[in-house]
Amino acid sequence: MKNNLRTSRLLPLLLTLGLLLSLLVVPAAAWDGSSADSFDGGTGTRTDPYLISTPAQLALFRDQVNNGKSGICAKQTANLDMEMRAWNPIGLTSTGFTGIYDGSGYAIQNLNINRYSTGSSSGSGSTLYGGGLFGVVGRNGMVKHVNVGGVVSGSGSYNKNIDVGAICGGNLGTVEECFSTCTFRDFNVSISSSGWTNIGGVVGFNGGTVRNCYMVGSMDVSVQAGSGTNSVNVSGIVGKQDGSGAVLQNCYSVVSIRANSNRPCYVGGVIGLLTGGKTCDNLYTNQDLCDTLLGSGSSSKFTNSALLSTADMKSSAMVSKLGNAFAMDTGNNNQGYPVLAVMVYEEEGGWSEWFEDEVNGTAINKELFAQLTPPELKNRDLTAPITRSEFAAVAVQLYEQMGGKVYDPEGLTTPFTDTSSDAITKAYAIGITNGTSPTTFSPYNKIERQDIATMLTRVYKSLALEGWTLPTDSQFTLGSDLNSVPRFADDGDIGNYARDSVYFMVKHNVIRGVSANTFAPRNKTSSQAAIGYANATREQSIILAIRMFQKLDV
């Protein structure tokens, strides 16, 4: 046995049951322009980010970053109303932002972007001057799950070219699963320096990775530039992309663009000017508003990309094209265009009556319930089906609570190209999970019951079986007495890799069948997948984690 911490393995209680069950989305908080004195919690590390629930706390975070505190991380926990007050960007170009900001799907509303940083930041041989929610996202920096609404404007003269985007002006790191509904208006600036001015609906200049992003809005900009200015580049997603490793992937724009300049001006639906870039893949623009994907550059670098009609952009086929980070806009939150699955709209959080009865009964320790619910499921509708990414978070939370130690993702990597989730990174390193292919995890796919049993069993193995790893799994057994567990009628539908895990979890009363003799391990038909026959909900998954903690000692 690796440890026997039955009475001491609970980490310090961070949540109360009452707070956890207050699942209605918190109303946006107004801002008077000042910075807060403290955050809601956290220490600013990757595993314990600052918690931000007010605009003043966002301003405090900006101040800390811009005063030179590098690598700090934050997590947004509520909608923020910025009251249209002028915003100084996070990440001056003298430092850039090198931490992780997770918007958790909440909105930053009424953001007024009209100030642009004027320091210096070297990367890929370029100097970036950024304006946006973030000025410059530096190397190793990441901004994810952020949505921004408001106005991007500008006036006056600059002696250096500027990069402007609603999410960030310049990106050398990663921007993913973000969107903008900003209006670019009253944007009339003069530039006296040589180089490029880049204006993007999401990112001004991209030398890093931008993926799973979109813009729905309008852009009206005017730039008067000196004779040394190479070009002014305007686009609904990225103004200019350059760099041998730069990636733009799985994005779309629904944007009308009017750009005016005395210098060459390149306008595109997804990229204004492409002078380099490793990947430009799966990109779409509404041709009813903008008639080109690319303003200038090599269109041969685009793959799986197209101009589409409004009807096509709003179709289920469009969601399939974009990938599993996107979903249909069933709530009409985005004019019918695809939405990001991670985003929190004004939905009511909720849970089933059986769930409330079980939580409020005597069978569950309420502190344990709070501790085993990961941050990814806070302020969410718990009756919704759980995804592979969310269940990985549940499994990791369970692993950390059973083991009594938080697992640090710093320095860890995965082979997955479709996610940067810390929970998935930790789950992969621990051996809890692998991907749907050597390079993909499919984080937004619904997880099937046999995979839930498998992941939970691997949590147990990793903690209880000395020397166990996923590659050496075949060298370990869960006991011959598994053969005595009655077989389900659909036993033949259980994958060979999952069979022992299913019956191990059944034996210990962690997971049950959907009926007395049926387990429903996987969806075998499209009709079963459509009704979620073999899937589980978020609340069911939390209860499974609680049962495992209570019934299995490590």
Coordinates of C-alpha atoms in Angstrom, one line a residue:
M1 CA 0.0 0.0 0.0
K2 CA 1.3 3.5 -0.8
N3 CA -0.4 5.1 2.2
N4 CA -3.2 4.7 4.7
L5 CA -4.4 8.3 5.3
R6 CA -8.1 7.5 5.8
T7 CA -8.6 10.0 8.6
S8 CA -6.2 12.7 7.5
R9 CA -6.2 12.8 3.7
L10 CA -8.8 15.5 3.3
L11 CA -7.2 18.7 2.1
P12 CA -8.1 21.9 3.8
L13 CA -11.8 22.8 3.1
L14 CA -12.0 25.5 0.4
L15 CA -15.8 25.5 -0.2
T16 CA -18.9 25.2 1.9
L17 CA -21.8 23.2 0.8
G18 CA -24.0 26.3 0.7
L19 CA -21.6 28.0 -1.6
L20 CA -21.3 25.1 -3.9
L21 CA -25.1 24.7 -4.2
S22 CA -25.5 28.4 -5.0
L23 CA -25.4 27.5 -8.7
L24 CA -27.1 30.5 -10.2
V25 CA -24.8 32.6 -12.4
V26 CA -23.6 35.5 -10.3
P27 CA -24.7 38.9 -11.7
A28 CA -22.0 41.0 -13.3
A29 CA -20.4 43.4 -10.8
A30 CA -20.0 47.1 -11.6
W31 CA -16.6 48.8 -11.6
D32 CA -15.6 52.3 -10.5
G33 CA -12.1 52.2 -12.1
S34 CA -10.1 51.3 -9.0
S35 CA -8.0 48.3 -8.2
A36 CA -9.0 45.9 -5.3
D37 CA -6.8 45.3 -2.3
S38 CA -7.0 41.5 -2.5
F39 CA -8.4 38.6 -4.5
D40 CA -11.2 36.2 -3.5
G41 CA -8.6 33.5 -2.8
G42 CA -5.6 31.8 -4.3
T43 CA -1.9 32.4 -4.3
G44 CA -1.4 33.1 -8.0
T45 CA 0.2 29.7 -8.8
R46 CA -0.9 27.4 -11.5
T47 CA -2.4 24.9 -9.1
D48 CA -3.8 27.7 -6.8
P49 CA -4.7 30.7 -9.1
Y50 CA -6.0 34.0 -7.9
L51 CA -9.8 34.0 -7.9
I52 CA -11.3 37.0 -9.6
S53 CA -15.0 37.9 -9.3
T54 CA -14.9 41.7 -9.7
P55 CA -13.5 44.2 -12.2
A56 CA -11.4 45.7 -9.4
Q57 CA -9.8 42.3 -8.8
L58 CA -9.1 42.1 -12.6
A59 CA -7.4 45.5 -12.3
L60 CA -5.4 44.3 -9.4
F61 CA -4.2 41.3 -11.4
R62 CA -3.3 43.6 -14.3
D63 CA -1.3 45.9 -11.9
Q64 CA 0.6 43.0 -10.5
V65 CA 1.5 41.7 -14.0
N66 CA 2.5 45.1 -15.3
N67 CA 4.6 45.8 -12.2
G68 CA 6.8 42.8 -13.1
K69 CA 5.2 39.9 -11.3
S70 CA 5.8 37.2 -13.9
G71 CA 4.1 33.8 -14.3
I72 CA 1.2 34.5 -12.1
C73 CA -2.1 32.8 -12.8
A74 CA -5.8 33.7 -12.3
K75 CA -9.2 32.2 -12.7
Q76 CA -12.4 34.2 -13.3
T77 CA -15.4 33.2 -11.2
A78 CA -18.1 35.6 -12.3
N79 CA -19.2 37.9 -15.1
L80 CA -17.5 41.3 -15.0
D81 CA -19.0 44.6 -16.0
M82 CA -16.2 47.0 -16.8
E83 CA -18.6 50.0 -17.1
M84 CA -17.0 51.3 -20.3
R85 CA -14.1 52.8 -18.4
A86 CA -10.8 53.1 -20.3
W87 CA -8.8 49.9 -19.8
N88 CA -5.0 49.6 -19.6
P89 CA -4.0 46.2 -21.0
I90 CA -2.7 43.3 -19.0
G91 CA 0.9 42.6 -20.0
L92 CA 3.0 45.6 -20.9
T93 CA 5.2 45.0 -23.9
S94 CA 8.3 45.3 -21.6
T95 CA 7.2 42.1 -19.8
G96 CA 4.3 40.5 -21.6
F97 CA 1.9 38.1 -19.8
T98 CA 3.6 34.8 -19.0
G99 CA 1.1 33.2 -16.7
I100 CA -2.3 31.5 -17.3
Y101 CA -5.6 33.4 -17.3
D102 CA -8.7 31.2 -17.3
G103 CA -11.9 33.0 -17.9
S104 CA -13.9 29.9 -17.0
G105 CA -16.4 30.8 -19.7
Y106 CA -17.6 34.0 -17.9
A107 CA -18.1 37.3 -19.7
I108 CA -16.1 40.5 -19.5
Q109 CA -18.7 43.0 -20.5
N110 CA -18.6 46.7 -21.5
L111 CA -14.8 46.6 -22.0
N112 CA -13.5 49.9 -23.4
I113 CA -10.2 49.2 -25.2
N114 CA -8.5 52.5 -26.3
R115 CA -5.1 52.4 -24.6
Y116 CA -2.1 50.7 -26.1
S117 CA 1.1 49.9 -24.3
T118 CA 4.3 51.3 -25.6
G119 CA 7.2 49.3 -24.0
S120 CA 9.3 46.8 -25.9
S121 CA 9.2 43.0 -26.1
S122 CA 11.4 40.9 -28.3
G123 CA 10.1 37.7 -29.8
S124 CA 10.6 36.0 -33.1
G125 CA 12.8 39.0 -34.1
S126 CA 9.8 41.3 -33.6
T127 CA 8.8 44.1 -31.3
L128 CA 5.2 44.1 -30.2
Y129 CA 3.1 46.9 -28.9
G130 CA -0.2 45.6 -27.6
G131 CA -3.7 46.8 -27.0
G132 CA -6.6 44.7 -25.9
L133 CA -7.8 43.0 -22.7
F134 CA -4.2 41.8 -22.8
G135 CA -1.4 43.8 -24.3
V136 CA 1.0 41.0 -25.1
V137 CA 0.7 37.4 -24.2
G138 CA 4.4 36.3 -24.0
R139 CA 6.0 33.0 -24.6
N140 CA 4.5 30.3 -22.2
G141 CA 1.6 32.7 -21.5
M142 CA -1.9 31.4 -22.0
V143 CA -5.3 33.1 -22.1
K144 CA -8.3 30.7 -22.4
H145 CA -12.1 30.5 -21.9
V146 CA -12.5 34.3 -22.1
N147 CA -15.3 36.2 -23.9
V148 CA -15.2 39.9 -24.3
G149 CA -17.8 42.4 -25.3
G150 CA -17.5 46.2 -25.6
V151 CA -15.8 48.7 -27.8
V152 CA -12.4 48.9 -29.4
S153 CA -11.5 52.5 -30.4
G154 CA -8.4 54.7 -30.7
S155 CA -7.2 58.2 -31.5
G156 CA -4.0 60.2 -31.5
S157 CA -0.5 59.7 -32.8
Y158 CA 2.0 56.9 -32.1
N159 CA 5.6 56.8 -32.9
K160 CA 5.5 53.0 -33.1
N161 CA 3.3 50.6 -34.9
I162 CA 0.7 49.0 -32.7
D163 CA -1.0 45.6 -32.5
V164 CA -4.7 45.6 -31.4
G165 CA -7.1 42.8 -30.6
A166 CA -10.1 42.4 -28.3
I167 CA -8.4 39.5 -26.5
C168 CA -4.8 40.6 -26.9
G169 CA -2.7 42.9 -29.1
G170 CA 0.2 40.5 -29.6
N171 CA 0.4 36.8 -29.0
L172 CA 3.6 34.7 -28.7
G173 CA 1.9 32.2 -26.4
T174 CA -1.5 30.6 -26.6
V175 CA -5.0 32.0 -26.9
E176 CA -7.7 29.3 -27.0
E177 CA -11.4 29.0 -26.7
C178 CA -12.0 32.7 -26.6
F179 CA -14.4 35.0 -28.5
S180 CA -15.2 38.6 -29.0
T181 CA -18.4 40.4 -29.8
C182 CA -16.7 43.8 -29.6
T183 CA -17.5 46.7 -32.0
F184 CA -14.4 48.4 -33.5
R185 CA -15.5 52.1 -34.0
D186 CA -14.1 55.6 -33.7
F187 CA -10.7 54.0 -34.4
N188 CA -8.6 56.8 -36.1
V189 CA -4.9 56.7 -35.3
S190 CA -1.7 58.0 -36.9
I191 CA 1.5 56.0 -37.0
S192 CA 4.9 57.6 -37.8
S193 CA 7.1 54.4 -37.4
S194 CA 8.0 51.8 -40.0
G195 CA 6.7 48.3 -39.9
W196 CA 3.2 46.9 -39.7
T197 CA 0.0 47.9 -37.8
N198 CA -2.1 44.8 -37.1
I199 CA -5.7 44.9 -36.0
G200 CA -7.6 41.7 -35.3
G201 CA -11.0 41.0 -33.9
V202 CA -9.4 38.5 -31.5
V203 CA -5.6 39.0 -31.8
G204 CA -3.7 41.7 -33.5
F205 CA -0.4 39.9 -34.2
N206 CA 0.0 36.1 -33.8
G207 CA 3.4 34.5 -33.5
G208 CA 2.1 31.7 -31.2
T209 CA -1.1 29.6 -31.2
V210 CA -4.7 30.8 -31.6
R211 CA -7.3 28.0 -31.8
N212 CA -11.0 27.5 -31.2
C213 CA -11.9 31.2 -31.3
Y214 CA -14.4 33.3 -33.1
M215 CA -15.6 36.9 -33.5
V216 CA -19.2 38.1 -34.2
G217 CA -19.2 41.9 -34.6
S218 CA -18.1 44.8 -36.8
M219 CA -14.9 46.6 -37.5
D220 CA -14.5 50.2 -38.8
V221 CA -10.9 51.4 -38.5
S222 CA -8.8 54.2 -40.0
V223 CA -5.0 54.3 -39.8
Q224 CA -2.8 57.1 -41.3
A225 CA 0.8 55.9 -41.5
G226 CA 4.2 57.2 -42.4
S227 CA 5.9 56.2 -45.6
G228 CA 7.9 53.6 -43.8
T229 CA 4.9 51.6 -42.8
N230 CA 4.8 48.4 -44.8
S231 CA 1.1 47.8 -44.4
V232 CA -2.0 48.0 -42.2
N233 CA -3.5 44.5 -41.7
V234 CA -7.1 44.0 -40.5
S235 CA -9.1 40.8 -39.9
G236 CA -11.9 39.3 -37.9
I237 CA -9.5 36.9 -36.1
V238 CA -5.8 37.8 -36.6
G239 CA -4.5 41.0 -38.1
K240 CA -1.1 39.5 -39.1
Q241 CA 0.4 36.0 -38.6
D242 CA 4.1 35.4 -38.8
G243 CA 6.6 32.9 -37.4
S244 CA 7.5 29.4 -38.4
G245 CA 5.6 27.9 -35.5
A246 CA 2.6 30.1 -35.6
V247 CA -0.8 28.3 -35.5
L248 CA -4.3 29.5 -36.3
Q249 CA -6.8 26.7 -36.1
N250 CA -10.6 26.0 -35.7
C251 CA -11.8 29.6 -35.9
Y252 CA -14.5 31.5 -37.6
S253 CA -15.6 35.1 -38.1
V254 CA -18.9 36.8 -38.7
V255 CA -17.8 40.3 -39.2
S256 CA -18.3 43.3 -41.5
I257 CA -15.0 45.2 -42.0
R258 CA -14.4 48.7 -43.2
A259 CA -10.7 49.7 -43.2
N260 CA -9.1 52.9 -44.5
S261 CA -5.4 53.8 -44.7
N262 CA -3.1 55.8 -46.9
R263 CA -0.7 52.8 -46.9
P264 CA -1.3 49.3 -48.3
C265 CA -4.2 47.8 -46.4
Y266 CA -4.9 44.1 -46.3
V267 CA -8.3 42.9 -45.1
G268 CA -9.4 39.3 -44.5
G269 CA -12.0 37.4 -42.7
V270 CA -9.6 35.4 -40.6
I271 CA -6.1 36.8 -41.4
G272 CA -5.2 40.2 -42.8
L273 CA -1.5 39.4 -43.7
L274 CA 0.1 36.0 -43.6
T275 CA 3.9 36.1 -43.9
G276 CA 4.6 32.8 -42.2
G277 CA 3.0 30.3 -40.1
K278 CA 3.0 26.6 -39.6
T279 CA -0.7 26.0 -39.5
C280 CA -3.7 27.8 -40.9
D281 CA -6.4 25.1 -40.7
N282 CA -10.2 24.8 -40.4
L283 CA -11.0 28.5 -40.8
Y284 CA -14.3 30.0 -41.9
T285 CA -15.8 33.4 -42.7
N286 CA -19.3 34.5 -43.4
Q287 CA -19.2 35.4 -47.1
D288 CA -22.3 37.5 -46.8
L289 CA -20.3 40.0 -44.8
C290 CA -16.6 39.5 -45.9
D291 CA -15.6 38.1 -49.3
T292 CA -12.1 36.8 -48.5
L293 CA -10.5 34.6 -45.9
L294 CA -7.0 36.1 -46.4
G295 CA -6.1 39.7 -47.2
S296 CA -2.6 39.0 -48.5
G297 CA -0.1 36.1 -48.4
S298 CA 0.0 32.5 -49.5
S299 CA -3.5 31.1 -49.6
S300 CA -2.0 27.7 -50.3
K301 CA -1.1 27.5 -46.6
F302 CA -4.8 27.3 -45.7
T303 CA -6.3 23.8 -45.3
N304 CA -10.0 22.8 -44.7
S305 CA -11.1 26.4 -44.9
A306 CA -13.9 28.1 -46.8
L307 CA -16.2 31.1 -47.2
L308 CA -19.7 30.1 -46.2
S309 CA -23.2 31.5 -46.3
T310 CA -25.0 32.7 -43.2
A311 CA -27.2 29.6 -43.4
D312 CA -24.2 27.3 -43.6
M313 CA -22.5 29.1 -40.7
K314 CA -25.5 28.5 -38.5
S315 CA -25.9 24.8 -39.4
S316 CA -25.0 21.6 -37.4
A317 CA -22.6 20.8 -40.2
M318 CA -20.6 23.9 -39.2
V319 CA -20.4 22.8 -35.6
S320 CA -19.0 19.4 -36.9
K321 CA -16.5 21.2 -39.1
L322 CA -15.2 23.3 -36.2
G323 CA -14.7 20.4 -33.8
N324 CA -15.9 19.3 -30.4
A325 CA -14.9 22.6 -28.6
F326 CA -18.0 24.0 -30.3
A327 CA -21.8 23.5 -29.9
M328 CA -25.0 24.5 -31.5
D329 CA -26.4 27.8 -30.3
T330 CA -29.6 26.3 -28.9
G331 CA -30.2 29.2 -26.5
N332 CA -29.8 31.9 -29.3
N333 CA -27.0 33.5 -27.3
N334 CA -24.9 34.1 -30.5
Q335 CA -27.5 34.9 -33.2
G336 CA -27.6 31.2 -34.1
Y337 CA -23.9 30.9 -34.8
P338 CA -21.8 28.1 -33.1
V339 CA -20.8 28.7 -29.5
L340 CA -18.0 27.4 -27.4
A341 CA -19.1 24.6 -25.2
V342 CA -17.1 25.9 -22.2
M343 CA -18.9 29.2 -22.1
V344 CA -21.3 30.1 -19.3
Y345 CA -24.4 31.9 -20.5
E346 CA -27.3 33.0 -18.4
E347 CA -28.4 29.5 -17.6
E348 CA -29.6 28.3 -14.3
G349 CA -27.4 25.9 -12.5
G350 CA -29.3 22.9 -11.2
W351 CA -29.4 19.4 -10.0
S352 CA -31.9 16.6 -9.8
E353 CA -34.2 15.8 -6.9
W354 CA -32.4 12.5 -6.2
F355 CA -29.1 14.3 -6.1
E356 CA -30.3 16.9 -3.6
D357 CA -31.8 14.1 -1.5
E358 CA -28.6 12.2 -1.5
V359 CA -26.4 15.2 -0.7
N360 CA -28.7 16.4 2.0
G361 CA -29.1 12.9 3.5
T362 CA -26.9 11.1 6.0
A363 CA -25.0 9.0 3.5
I364 CA -22.6 11.8 2.3
N365 CA -20.2 13.9 4.3
K366 CA -21.0 17.4 3.1
E367 CA -17.4 18.6 3.4
L368 CA -16.3 15.6 1.3
F369 CA -19.0 16.5 -1.3
A370 CA -17.6 20.1 -1.5
Q371 CA -14.0 18.8 -1.7
L372 CA -14.6 16.3 -4.5
T373 CA -16.4 18.7 -6.8
P374 CA -13.7 20.2 -9.1
P375 CA -13.6 23.9 -10.1
E376 CA -14.6 22.9 -13.7
L377 CA -18.1 21.9 -12.4
K378 CA -18.7 24.9 -10.2
N379 CA -21.6 27.2 -11.3
R380 CA -22.6 24.6 -13.9
D381 CA -25.8 22.8 -14.6
L382 CA -25.1 19.4 -12.9
T383 CA -27.8 17.6 -14.8
A384 CA -26.0 18.0 -18.1
P385 CA -23.9 15.2 -19.5
I386 CA -20.3 15.1 -18.4
T387 CA -17.5 15.4 -21.0
R388 CA -14.2 13.6 -21.1
S389 CA -12.4 16.7 -20.0
E390 CA -14.8 17.3 -17.1
F391 CA -14.6 13.7 -15.9
A392 CA -10.8 13.9 -16.1
A393 CA -11.1 16.8 -13.6
V394 CA -13.3 14.8 -11.3
A395 CA -10.9 11.9 -11.4
V396 CA -7.9 14.1 -10.7
Q397 CA -9.8 15.8 -7.8
L398 CA -10.5 12.4 -6.4
Y399 CA -6.9 11.3 -6.8
E400 CA -5.6 14.4 -5.0
Q401 CA -8.1 14.0 -2.1
M402 CA -7.5 10.3 -1.7
G403 CA -3.7 10.8 -1.9
G404 CA -3.7 14.0 0.2
K405 CA -1.5 16.0 -2.2
V406 CA -2.1 18.3 -5.1
Y407 CA -0.4 17.2 -8.3
D408 CA 1.6 20.0 -9.9
P409 CA 1.2 20.1 -13.8
E410 CA 4.2 22.5 -14.1
G411 CA 6.7 21.1 -16.6
L412 CA 4.4 18.2 -17.6
T413 CA 3.3 17.7 -21.2
T414 CA 0.9 15.6 -23.2
P415 CA 0.8 14.5 -26.9
F416 CA -2.6 16.0 -27.3
T417 CA -3.0 18.9 -29.8
D418 CA -6.7 19.6 -29.0
T419 CA -6.4 20.6 -25.4
S420 CA -4.2 22.4 -22.9
S421 CA -6.3 21.5 -19.8
D422 CA -4.3 21.2 -16.6
A423 CA -6.7 18.4 -15.4
I424 CA -6.0 16.4 -18.6
T425 CA -2.3 17.0 -18.3
K426 CA -2.3 15.7 -14.7
A427 CA -4.6 12.8 -15.6
Y428 CA -2.3 11.8 -18.4
A429 CA 0.8 12.0 -16.2
I430 CA -0.7 10.0 -13.4
G431 CA -1.9 7.3 -15.8
I432 CA -5.6 7.9 -15.3
T433 CA -6.4 8.4 -19.0
N434 CA -5.1 8.4 -22.5
G435 CA -6.4 9.9 -25.7
T436 CA -8.9 8.9 -28.3
S437 CA -5.9 8.8 -30.7
P438 CA -2.1 9.3 -30.2
T439 CA -2.5 13.0 -30.6
T440 CA -6.1 13.8 -29.6
F441 CA -8.1 13.7 -26.4
S442 CA -11.5 14.9 -27.7
P443 CA -12.1 16.8 -24.5
Y444 CA -15.7 17.8 -25.3
N445 CA -16.9 14.3 -26.3
K446 CA -19.3 12.8 -23.8
I447 CA -17.6 10.1 -21.8
E448 CA -19.1 6.5 -21.8
R449 CA -19.8 4.5 -18.6
Q450 CA -17.1 1.9 -19.3
D451 CA -14.5 4.6 -19.5
I452 CA -15.7 6.2 -16.3
A453 CA -15.2 2.8 -14.5
T454 CA -11.8 2.5 -16.1
M455 CA -10.6 6.0 -15.1
L456 CA -11.8 5.5 -11.5
T457 CA -10.1 2.1 -11.3
R458 CA -6.9 3.7 -12.5
V459 CA -7.1 6.3 -9.8
Y460 CA -7.3 3.4 -7.3
K461 CA -4.4 1.5 -8.9
S462 CA -2.1 4.6 -9.1
L463 CA -2.6 5.2 -5.3
A464 CA -2.8 1.6 -4.0
L465 CA -0.6 -0.5 -6.1
E466 CA 3.1 0.2 -5.7
G467 CA 4.9 0.6 -9.0
W468 CA 1.7 0.6 -11.1
T469 CA 1.8 2.7 -14.3
L470 CA -0.5 2.6 -17.3
P471 CA 2.1 1.0 -19.5
T472 CA 2.7 -1.7 -16.9
D473 CA -1.0 -2.2 -16.2
S474 CA -1.1 -5.8 -17.5
Q475 CA 1.4 -6.9 -14.8
F476 CA -1.1 -6.0 -12.0
T477 CA -4.4 -7.7 -11.1
L478 CA -7.4 -6.6 -9.1
G479 CA -7.9 -10.0 -7.5
S480 CA -9.2 -13.3 -8.8
D481 CA -12.5 -12.8 -6.8
L482 CA -13.7 -10.5 -9.6
N483 CA -14.7 -13.7 -11.4
S484 CA -17.4 -14.1 -8.7
V485 CA -19.1 -10.9 -9.6
P486 CA -22.3 -11.7 -11.6
R487 CA -21.9 -10.8 -15.3
F488 CA -24.3 -8.3 -16.9
A489 CA -26.4 -9.4 -19.8
D490 CA -24.5 -6.9 -22.0
D491 CA -21.1 -8.1 -20.8
G492 CA -20.1 -8.7 -24.4
D493 CA -20.5 -5.0 -25.1
I494 CA -17.8 -4.1 -22.5
G495 CA -14.4 -3.5 -24.1
N496 CA -11.7 -5.9 -23.1
Y497 CA -9.6 -3.0 -21.6
A498 CA -12.5 -2.0 -19.4
R499 CA -14.1 -5.3 -18.2
D500 CA -12.0 -5.8 -15.0
S501 CA -12.5 -2.1 -14.1
V502 CA -16.3 -2.3 -14.5
Y503 CA -16.6 -5.4 -12.3
F504 CA -14.1 -4.0 -9.7
M505 CA -16.2 -0.8 -9.4
V506 CA -19.5 -2.9 -9.2
K507 CA -18.0 -5.2 -6.6
H508 CA -17.2 -2.3 -4.3
N509 CA -20.6 -0.7 -4.9
V510 CA -19.1 2.4 -6.5
I511 CA -21.0 2.1 -9.8
R512 CA -24.1 0.2 -10.7
G513 CA -25.9 -1.0 -13.8
V514 CA -28.7 1.0 -15.4
S515 CA -30.9 -2.0 -14.5
A516 CA -30.5 -5.2 -12.5
N517 CA -28.7 -7.0 -15.3
T518 CA -27.7 -4.3 -17.8
F519 CA -24.6 -2.1 -17.5
A520 CA -24.8 0.0 -20.7
P521 CA -21.0 0.3 -21.2
R522 CA -21.0 2.2 -24.5
N523 CA -23.1 3.6 -27.2
K524 CA -23.2 1.1 -30.0
T525 CA -25.6 3.0 -32.3
S526 CA -26.1 6.6 -33.3
S527 CA -29.6 6.5 -31.7
Q528 CA -28.1 5.4 -28.4
A529 CA -25.5 8.2 -28.7
A530 CA -28.3 10.7 -29.4
I531 CA -30.1 9.9 -26.2
G532 CA -26.9 9.4 -24.1
Y533 CA -27.7 5.8 -23.4
A534 CA -24.2 5.0 -22.1
N535 CA -23.3 8.4 -20.8
A536 CA -23.4 9.9 -17.3
T537 CA -24.3 13.3 -16.0
R538 CA -22.1 15.7 -14.0
E539 CA -24.0 15.0 -10.8
Q540 CA -23.8 11.2 -11.3
S541 CA -20.0 11.5 -11.7
I542 CA -19.6 13.5 -8.5
I543 CA -21.6 10.9 -6.6
L544 CA -19.4 8.1 -8.0
A545 CA -16.3 9.9 -6.8
I546 CA -17.8 10.3 -3.4
R547 CA -18.7 6.6 -3.2
M548 CA -15.2 5.6 -4.2
F549 CA -13.6 7.8 -1.6
Q550 CA -15.9 6.3 1.1
K551 CA -15.7 2.7 0.0
L552 CA -12.1 2.2 -1.1
D553 CA -9.1 2.7 1.1
V554 CA -5.6 3.3 -0.3

